[in-house]
Short mmCIF file of C-alpha atoms in Angstrom, two decimals:
data_model
loop_
_atom_site.label_atom_id
_atom_site.label_comp_id
_atom_site.label_asym_id
_atom_site.label_seq_id
_atom_site.Cartn_x
_atom_site.Cartn_y
_atom_site.Cartn_z
CA MET A 709 8.77 157.95 48.62
CA HIS A 710 10.23 157.48 52.32
CA PRO A 711 7.72 158.24 55.30
CA TYR A 712 10.37 160.28 56.69
CA PRO A 713 13.14 162.44 55.36
CA LEU A 714 16.68 161.17 55.23
CA PRO A 715 19.97 162.97 55.33
CA SER A 716 20.43 165.20 52.96
CA ARG A 717 22.27 168.64 51.86
CA SER A 718 19.65 170.37 51.21
CA LEU A 719 17.82 169.18 54.19
CA LEU A 720 21.16 170.03 56.48
CA LEU A 721 21.16 173.59 54.66
CA ILE A 722 17.65 174.26 55.45
CA LEU A 723 18.32 173.66 58.97
CA VAL A 724 21.16 175.46 58.99
CA ALA A 725 19.21 178.57 57.63
CA LEU A 726 16.36 177.94 60.72
CA THR A 727 19.16 177.30 63.44
CA ALA A 728 20.68 180.94 61.86
CA LEU A 729 17.15 182.87 62.16
CA GLY A 730 17.35 184.46 65.62
CA GLU A 731 21.17 185.43 65.72
CA ILE A 732 20.48 186.84 62.05
CA SER A 733 17.75 188.93 63.64
CA THR A 734 19.48 190.31 66.16
CA GLN A 735 22.79 190.63 64.46
CA LEU A 736 21.85 192.77 61.62
CA ILE A 737 19.92 195.31 63.83
CA ILE A 738 22.82 196.04 65.85
CA PRO A 739 24.59 198.73 64.20
CA SER A 740 21.58 200.49 63.49
CA LEU A 741 20.65 200.28 67.85
CA GLY A 742 21.91 203.94 67.65
CA ALA A 743 19.77 205.28 64.86
CA ILE A 744 16.42 203.46 66.27
CA GLU A 745 17.17 205.44 70.02
CA LEU A 746 17.46 208.89 68.23
CA ILE A 747 14.45 208.18 65.85
CA MET A 748 12.06 207.06 68.36
CA THR A 749 13.73 209.74 70.92
CA ALA A 750 14.51 207.11 73.71
CA ARG A 751 16.78 207.06 75.99
CA PRO A 752 20.64 205.85 75.09
CA GLY A 753 20.79 202.43 75.82
CA SER A 754 17.42 201.76 75.81
CA SER A 755 17.68 199.16 72.93
CA LEU A 756 19.69 197.08 74.62
CA LEU A 757 16.58 196.51 76.67
CA ALA A 758 14.96 195.35 73.19
CA LEU A 759 18.19 192.79 72.44
CA SER A 760 17.57 190.94 76.77
CA ALA A 761 13.58 191.15 75.70
CA PHE A 762 14.16 189.05 72.48
CA VAL A 763 17.11 186.85 74.15
CA ALA A 764 14.39 186.36 77.19
CA ALA A 765 11.53 185.11 75.26
CA PHE A 766 13.96 183.31 72.88
CA GLY A 767 15.35 181.33 75.68
CA LEU A 768 11.69 180.73 77.28
CA GLY A 769 9.58 179.56 74.27
CA GLN A 770 12.46 176.54 73.65
CA LEU A 771 11.07 175.29 77.16
CA LEU A 772 7.64 175.04 76.05
CA LEU A 773 7.97 174.79 71.73
CA GLY A 774 10.61 171.53 71.94
CA PRO A 775 8.22 169.26 74.39
CA LEU A 776 5.43 170.34 72.09
CA SER A 777 7.19 169.18 69.47
CA ASP A 778 7.58 165.82 70.87
CA ARG A 779 4.06 165.86 71.20
CA ILE A 780 2.69 166.61 68.22
CA GLY A 781 5.13 166.75 65.59
CA ARG A 782 7.87 169.13 64.31
CA ARG A 783 6.72 170.80 61.19
CA PRO A 784 3.07 172.32 62.81
CA VAL A 785 5.13 173.78 65.35
CA LEU A 786 7.93 175.04 62.85
CA ILE A 787 5.56 176.52 60.55
CA ALA A 788 3.60 178.41 63.45
CA GLY A 789 6.62 179.70 64.83
CA LEU A 790 8.11 180.82 61.88
CA LEU A 791 4.54 182.43 60.96
CA VAL A 792 4.64 184.53 64.24
CA TYR A 793 8.11 185.45 63.16
CA LEU A 794 7.24 187.24 59.99
CA LEU A 795 4.12 188.82 61.66
CA ALA A 796 6.45 190.19 64.62
CA THR A 797 9.19 191.27 61.74
CA LEU A 798 6.51 193.28 59.92
CA TRP A 799 5.69 194.88 63.25
CA MET A 800 8.78 196.00 64.00
CA LEU A 801 9.01 197.55 60.60
CA LEU A 802 6.08 199.45 61.62
CA ALA A 803 7.23 200.40 64.83
CA SER A 804 6.73 203.97 66.31
CA SER A 805 7.80 204.06 69.70
CA MET A 806 11.02 202.32 71.55
CA GLY A 807 8.18 200.00 73.67
CA GLU A 808 6.54 199.43 70.14
CA PHE A 809 9.14 198.11 68.78
CA ILE A 810 10.41 196.10 72.21
CA ALA A 811 7.16 194.28 72.24
CA ALA A 812 7.98 193.08 68.63
CA ARG A 813 11.22 191.87 69.22
CA VAL A 814 9.64 189.97 71.88
CA LEU A 815 7.19 188.65 69.70
CA GLN A 816 9.91 187.94 67.30
CA GLY A 817 12.18 185.97 69.45
CA VAL A 818 9.02 183.62 70.28
CA GLY A 819 9.04 182.82 66.46
CA ALA A 820 12.63 182.65 66.21
CA CYS A 821 13.51 179.71 69.07
CA ALA A 822 11.03 177.63 67.34
CA ALA A 823 12.93 178.09 64.55
CA LEU A 824 16.43 177.08 66.31
CA VAL A 825 15.24 173.88 68.62
CA LEU A 826 12.92 172.16 65.79
CA ALA A 827 16.09 172.61 63.79
CA ARG A 828 18.59 170.70 66.42
CA ALA A 829 15.27 168.01 67.53
CA ILE A 830 14.84 167.49 63.94
CA VAL A 831 19.05 167.02 62.87
CA ARG A 832 18.60 164.42 65.62
CA ASP A 833 15.45 162.53 64.26
CA VAL A 834 17.29 162.25 60.57
CA TRP A 835 20.82 161.50 61.33
CA GLN A 836 20.03 159.71 64.78
CA ALA A 837 23.58 158.10 65.98
CA GLN A 838 25.78 160.49 63.66
CA ALA A 839 23.57 163.29 64.47
CA GLY A 840 26.69 165.12 65.86
CA PRO A 841 29.12 166.76 63.33
CA ALA A 842 25.26 167.94 61.46
CA LEU A 843 24.57 169.56 65.12
CA ALA A 844 28.39 171.37 64.45
CA LEU A 845 27.78 172.03 61.18
CA THR A 846 23.97 173.91 61.74
CA VAL A 847 26.06 175.70 64.86
CA ILE A 848 28.72 176.67 61.62
CA GLY A 849 25.83 178.05 60.00
CA MET A 850 24.94 180.43 63.14
CA LEU A 851 28.20 181.34 63.70
CA CYS A 852 28.67 182.47 60.12
CA ALA A 853 25.58 184.74 60.92
CA ILE A 854 27.05 186.42 63.74
CA ALA A 855 29.97 187.03 62.06
CA LEU A 856 28.54 188.05 58.41
CA SER A 857 25.29 189.96 59.93
CA PRO A 858 26.98 192.55 61.46
CA ILE A 859 28.86 194.07 58.33
CA LEU A 860 25.41 193.74 56.08
CA GLY A 861 23.66 195.79 59.10
CA GLY A 862 26.18 198.47 59.19
CA VAL A 863 25.80 198.24 54.99
CA LEU A 864 22.27 198.54 55.38
CA THR A 865 21.77 200.76 57.89
CA LEU A 866 24.19 203.36 55.96
CA TYR A 867 22.18 203.30 52.58
CA GLY A 868 18.83 202.13 53.43
CA GLY A 869 18.21 203.58 57.09
CA TRP A 870 17.29 201.43 60.32
CA ARG A 871 14.45 199.72 58.86
CA ALA A 872 16.52 197.96 55.80
CA PRO A 873 18.33 195.33 57.82
CA ILE A 874 14.79 194.56 59.58
CA ALA A 875 13.61 194.42 56.01
CA LEU A 876 15.95 191.81 54.84
CA ALA A 877 15.41 189.84 58.16
CA LEU A 878 11.50 189.49 56.83
CA VAL A 879 12.68 188.43 53.13
CA ILE A 880 14.62 185.45 55.09
CA GLY A 881 12.30 184.87 57.16
CA ILE A 882 9.55 184.36 54.14
CA ALA A 883 12.34 182.29 51.96
CA CYS A 884 12.58 179.81 55.68
CA VAL A 885 8.51 179.38 55.41
CA CYS A 886 8.70 178.66 52.04
CA ALA A 887 11.39 176.13 52.17
CA VAL A 888 9.73 174.25 55.07
CA LEU A 889 6.59 174.14 53.18
CA GLY A 890 7.79 172.94 50.32
CA LEU A 891 10.69 170.34 51.00
CA TYR A 892 10.64 170.01 54.75
CA ARG A 893 8.32 166.20 55.84
CA GLU A 894 7.61 165.19 59.54
CA SER A 895 11.08 163.96 61.05
CA ASN A 896 9.30 162.99 64.73
CA ARG A 897 8.87 159.18 64.53
CA GLN A 898 7.87 158.62 68.27
CA LEU A 899 5.07 160.80 68.71
CA ASP A 900 4.66 161.10 72.81
CA PRO A 901 1.15 161.99 73.85
CA GLN A 902 1.92 162.92 77.21
CA ALA A 903 5.11 165.02 75.57
CA GLY A 904 4.69 169.29 76.65
CA GLN A 905 1.65 168.39 79.54
CA LEU A 906 2.41 171.00 82.09
CA SER A 907 1.48 167.87 84.35
CA HIS A 908 4.79 166.46 83.21
CA LEU A 909 6.84 169.33 82.04
CA ALA A 910 8.81 169.92 85.26
CA SER A 911 9.62 165.98 86.20
CA ASN A 912 10.74 165.59 82.70
CA TYR A 913 12.80 168.85 83.29
CA ALA A 914 14.20 167.49 86.67
CA ASP A 915 14.90 163.96 84.97
CA LEU A 916 17.35 165.40 82.75
CA LEU A 917 18.57 167.72 85.31
CA ARG A 918 19.47 164.79 87.56
CA ALA A 919 22.44 164.12 85.41
CA ALA A 920 25.48 165.42 86.34
CA SER A 921 26.81 165.56 82.55
CA PHE A 922 23.59 167.59 81.48
CA ARG A 923 24.10 170.04 84.54
CA ALA A 924 27.80 170.76 83.67
CA LEU A 925 26.80 171.25 80.05
CA ALA A 926 24.18 173.20 80.37
CA LEU A 927 25.61 175.90 82.71
CA ALA A 928 28.85 175.56 81.02
CA LEU A 929 26.86 176.79 77.93
CA ALA A 930 25.08 179.36 79.59
CA CYS A 931 27.84 180.81 80.84
CA THR A 932 30.04 181.03 77.98
CA TYR A 933 26.93 182.64 76.20
CA GLY A 934 26.60 185.47 78.76
CA ALA A 935 30.41 186.29 78.66
CA MET A 936 29.94 186.46 74.26
CA PHE A 937 26.49 188.68 74.54
CA ALA A 938 28.23 191.12 77.17
CA VAL A 939 30.91 192.19 73.96
CA ILE A 940 27.92 191.23 71.73
CA ALA A 941 25.65 193.37 73.15
CA GLY A 942 28.10 195.89 74.13
CA SER A 943 30.52 196.52 71.52
CA SER A 944 28.28 198.83 69.18
CA ALA A 945 28.53 201.66 71.99
CA VAL A 946 31.75 200.43 72.11
CA TYR A 947 33.02 200.34 69.09
CA ILE A 948 31.59 202.97 67.53
CA GLY A 949 30.82 205.42 70.64
CA LEU A 950 33.88 205.23 72.21
CA LEU A 951 36.53 204.06 69.53
CA GLY A 952 35.07 206.06 66.82
CA LEU A 953 34.12 203.88 64.74
CA SER A 954 31.85 204.04 61.59
CA PRO A 955 28.78 201.44 61.43
CA ALA A 956 30.45 199.82 58.45
CA GLN A 957 33.79 199.63 59.89
CA TYR A 958 32.39 198.14 63.20
CA GLY A 959 30.90 195.74 61.06
CA ILE A 960 33.98 194.58 59.55
CA THR A 961 36.21 194.79 63.06
CA PHE A 962 33.18 192.80 64.99
CA ALA A 963 33.26 189.99 62.02
CA ALA A 964 36.95 189.72 62.22
CA ILE A 965 36.61 188.90 65.79
CA VAL A 966 33.98 186.59 65.50
CA SER A 967 35.14 184.98 62.65
CA ALA A 968 37.37 182.14 65.22
CA LEU A 969 33.37 180.72 66.43
CA ILE A 970 33.57 179.10 63.15
CA ALA A 971 36.84 177.96 62.78
CA GLY A 972 36.59 176.44 66.33
CA ALA A 973 32.79 175.36 65.51
CA LEU A 974 34.54 173.35 62.73
CA PHE A 975 37.27 172.09 64.89
CA THR A 976 34.46 170.71 66.73
CA GLN A 977 32.61 168.97 64.04
CA ARG A 978 35.98 167.47 63.05
CA ARG A 979 36.54 166.17 65.97
CA ILE A 980 33.61 165.29 68.16
CA LEU A 981 33.48 161.44 67.42
CA GLN A 982 37.59 160.85 68.23
CA LEU A 983 36.99 162.97 71.67
CA GLY A 984 33.63 163.44 72.89
CA PRO A 985 31.99 166.66 74.09
CA GLU A 986 32.54 166.91 76.82
CA LYS A 987 36.22 167.21 76.33
CA ILE A 988 35.49 169.81 74.01
CA VAL A 989 33.66 171.64 76.04
CA GLY A 990 36.55 171.57 78.68
CA ILE A 991 39.38 172.62 76.03
CA GLY A 992 36.69 175.27 75.14
CA ALA A 993 36.18 176.88 78.69
CA VAL A 994 39.44 177.18 78.89
CA LEU A 995 40.31 178.87 76.00
CA VAL A 996 36.68 181.36 76.86
CA ALA A 997 38.32 182.05 80.41
CA THR A 998 42.23 182.90 79.18
CA GLY A 999 40.80 185.28 76.69
CA ALA A 1000 37.72 187.34 78.52
CA LEU A 1001 40.58 187.46 81.60
CA ALA A 1002 43.49 189.04 78.99
CA THR A 1003 40.69 191.39 77.86
CA LEU A 1004 40.39 192.82 82.03
CA VAL A 1005 43.96 192.87 82.35
CA ILE A 1006 45.19 194.99 79.24
CA TYR A 1007 42.12 196.94 80.38
CA LEU A 1008 42.91 197.79 83.22
CA LEU A 1009 46.19 198.17 82.75
CA PHE A 1010 46.51 200.35 79.21
CA GLY A 1011 43.54 201.63 78.98
CA LEU A 1012 40.64 201.23 76.07
CA SER A 1013 42.29 200.21 72.17
CA LEU A 1014 40.90 198.40 69.22
CA LEU A 1015 43.56 196.08 69.07
CA GLY A 1016 44.16 195.67 73.38
CA LEU A 1017 39.68 194.94 73.26
CA SER A 1018 39.76 192.71 69.82
CA VAL A 1019 42.50 190.50 69.55
CA PRO A 1020 41.77 189.04 73.10
CA GLN A 1021 38.49 188.28 71.78
CA VAL A 1022 39.18 185.95 69.69
CA LEU A 1023 40.37 183.33 72.30
CA VAL A 1024 37.18 183.85 73.43
CA THR A 1025 35.37 183.28 70.17
CA LEU A 1026 37.42 180.50 69.18
CA GLY A 1027 36.48 179.13 72.49
CA GLY A 1028 33.10 179.74 72.37
CA GLY A 1029 32.92 177.88 68.74
CA MET A 1030 34.30 174.74 70.21
CA LEU A 1031 32.14 174.78 72.85
CA LEU A 1032 28.82 175.76 71.94
CA PRO A 1033 27.94 172.68 69.31
CA ALA A 1034 29.58 170.57 71.57
CA ALA A 1035 27.94 171.23 74.43
CA VAL A 1036 24.37 171.11 72.95
CA ALA A 1037 25.92 167.23 71.07
CA GLY A 1038 26.54 165.87 74.10
CA ALA A 1039 22.69 167.48 75.58
CA VAL A 1040 20.90 166.23 72.47
CA MET A 1041 22.58 162.97 71.56
CA PRO A 1042 21.77 160.66 74.61
CA ASN A 1043 18.49 162.03 75.32
CA ALA A 1044 16.68 160.69 71.41
CA HIS A 1045 13.81 159.74 72.63
CA ARG A 1046 13.00 163.27 73.77
CA ALA A 1047 15.15 165.21 71.67
CA GLY A 1048 13.24 168.81 71.74
CA LEU A 1049 13.08 168.53 75.32
CA ALA A 1050 16.94 168.42 75.60
CA ALA A 1051 17.15 170.83 72.99
CA GLY A 1052 14.84 172.91 74.27
CA PHE A 1053 16.43 173.35 77.62
CA MET A 1054 20.40 173.53 76.17
CA GLY A 1055 18.54 176.77 73.89
CA PHE A 1056 16.88 178.07 77.24
CA ALA A 1057 20.14 177.42 79.30
CA GLN A 1058 22.22 179.55 76.29
CA MET A 1059 19.41 182.21 75.86
CA ALA A 1060 19.11 182.68 80.31
CA GLY A 1061 23.03 183.27 80.30
CA ALA A 1062 22.68 186.18 77.63
CA THR A 1063 19.65 187.24 79.05
CA CYS A 1064 21.10 187.90 82.32
CA SER A 1065 24.13 189.41 80.56
CA GLY A 1066 21.79 191.65 78.82
CA VAL A 1067 20.41 192.80 81.86
CA LEU A 1068 23.33 193.44 83.76
CA LEU A 1069 24.89 195.40 80.86
CA SER A 1070 22.10 198.07 81.10
CA LEU A 1071 21.72 198.33 84.49
CA LEU A 1072 25.91 198.97 85.28
CA ALA A 1073 25.81 200.93 81.83
CA ASP A 1074 27.83 204.22 82.21
CA GLY A 1075 29.26 205.19 79.42
CA SER A 1076 32.21 203.01 79.66
CA ALA A 1077 34.00 199.98 78.62
CA TRP A 1078 34.32 198.60 82.17
CA PRO A 1079 31.02 196.86 82.22
CA MET A 1080 31.26 195.26 79.47
CA VAL A 1081 34.61 194.07 80.19
CA VAL A 1082 33.52 193.08 83.43
CA LEU A 1083 30.85 191.20 82.54
CA ASN A 1084 32.89 189.62 79.99
CA SER A 1085 35.62 188.09 82.64
CA LEU A 1086 33.14 187.41 85.33
CA PHE A 1087 30.40 185.09 82.75
CA ALA A 1088 34.17 183.81 81.18
CA VAL A 1089 35.50 182.06 84.60
CA ALA A 1090 31.91 181.28 85.69
CA ALA A 1091 31.67 178.67 82.13
CA TYR A 1092 34.80 177.20 83.35
CA GLY A 1093 34.31 177.13 87.41
CA ALA A 1094 30.62 175.55 87.05
CA PHE A 1095 31.61 172.56 83.85
CA GLN A 1096 34.86 172.21 86.43
CA LEU A 1097 32.89 171.51 89.06
CA LEU A 1098 30.15 169.64 87.70
CA ARG A 1099 31.19 167.71 85.56
CA PRO A 1100 31.39 164.15 86.37
CA ARG A 1101 35.05 162.29 87.36
CA SER A 1102 34.05 158.82 87.67
CA ARG A 1103 34.69 158.02 84.23
CA LEU A 1104 36.46 159.19 81.13
CA VAL A 1105 34.33 161.02 78.63
CA LYS A 1106 33.38 158.99 75.55
CA PRO A 1107 33.24 159.75 72.11
CA LEU A 1108 29.99 160.12 70.56
CA GLN A 1109 30.61 157.49 67.70
CA GLN A 1110 34.05 155.68 66.94
CA GLY A 1111 34.94 156.04 63.05
CA SER A 1112 34.85 158.72 60.97
CA HIS A 1113 32.22 157.22 58.79
CA SER A 1114 29.17 159.48 59.58
CA HIS A 1115 31.28 162.79 57.69
CA GLU A 1116 29.97 160.54 54.59
CA GLN A 1117 26.37 161.12 55.81
CA LEU A 1118 26.57 165.01 55.66
#
């Protein structure tokens, strides 16, 4: 038996599931947020804190768990994180107050972040120079979860109550643990005994951020996901509360919007070796800003409507689907010797954007769609501006790898 795992479809399928776990955990419960507030007698809008708390823990945890996996290996950190995820999800099922539910979500975020950051690092370990398309495929899995989970969550909430989506997340978590225990061997071939030590952590991250391209990609990712998260977190109240859709109808509508994420990610997966990540990020940022500004203009001119809100957001999700995997690949690929560190920071950047967006949305909530629409536009414009201002212009964008033979290894 080969001492380290080789590229295979079965391993890639596990990594896709791990990458999607965090989104599954969030998207499944979004249709039930209103019901959770009612049952736990919490103030309207307080459930948004459960989303923001999860995202904050999800992002901060990656700053530590990624480097820790560079030091002691991917497998022990991944298994420990998944076990924490299971305990936290079980706690959510038993929670009797909103404060307890939010605390459980924080712990769940810590566990889920291990799945995401380790999946990205494992892709770099195993696929090595051909990791770009594989990373894009894992993001496609995450985006499929964003598209399908709200539908499933809405149906489960309708027929099984607010605990049913959480119970499904628990079952998926158990399946992930079993798959990792049975099918994944350690893939980190160069353990770094100094990685993860607090004395070196800050200097290592500072070294990463010295690269202008890394800063541009991280900020573009953070702001793009902030723009998307404003709609992810706010859409339930707008579509169900203001436009009168049922939870199941909301799930179908939301899935139709975010299906463009998958189309964008497929474009990246197929063209990243030819175009290079930075060019794709630039195209994606233009689409995100265009869609968000169109949403704002339509809202100001014609008010809130189902089509006026949904159609322009397809451009946002199409651009986001292109940008997310390209930004991650562009940051992780040049840092093979510290893939956990780079993947951890990009995960943190993504979740930092979502956390800022979610907190602002909660603070600005006024019962209308205005805060969601404005934040969506502001973050989208910030993503475009940050990337254009910070990306290096002294050289042409280099493709990750010439040729298309890498697809055969997937």
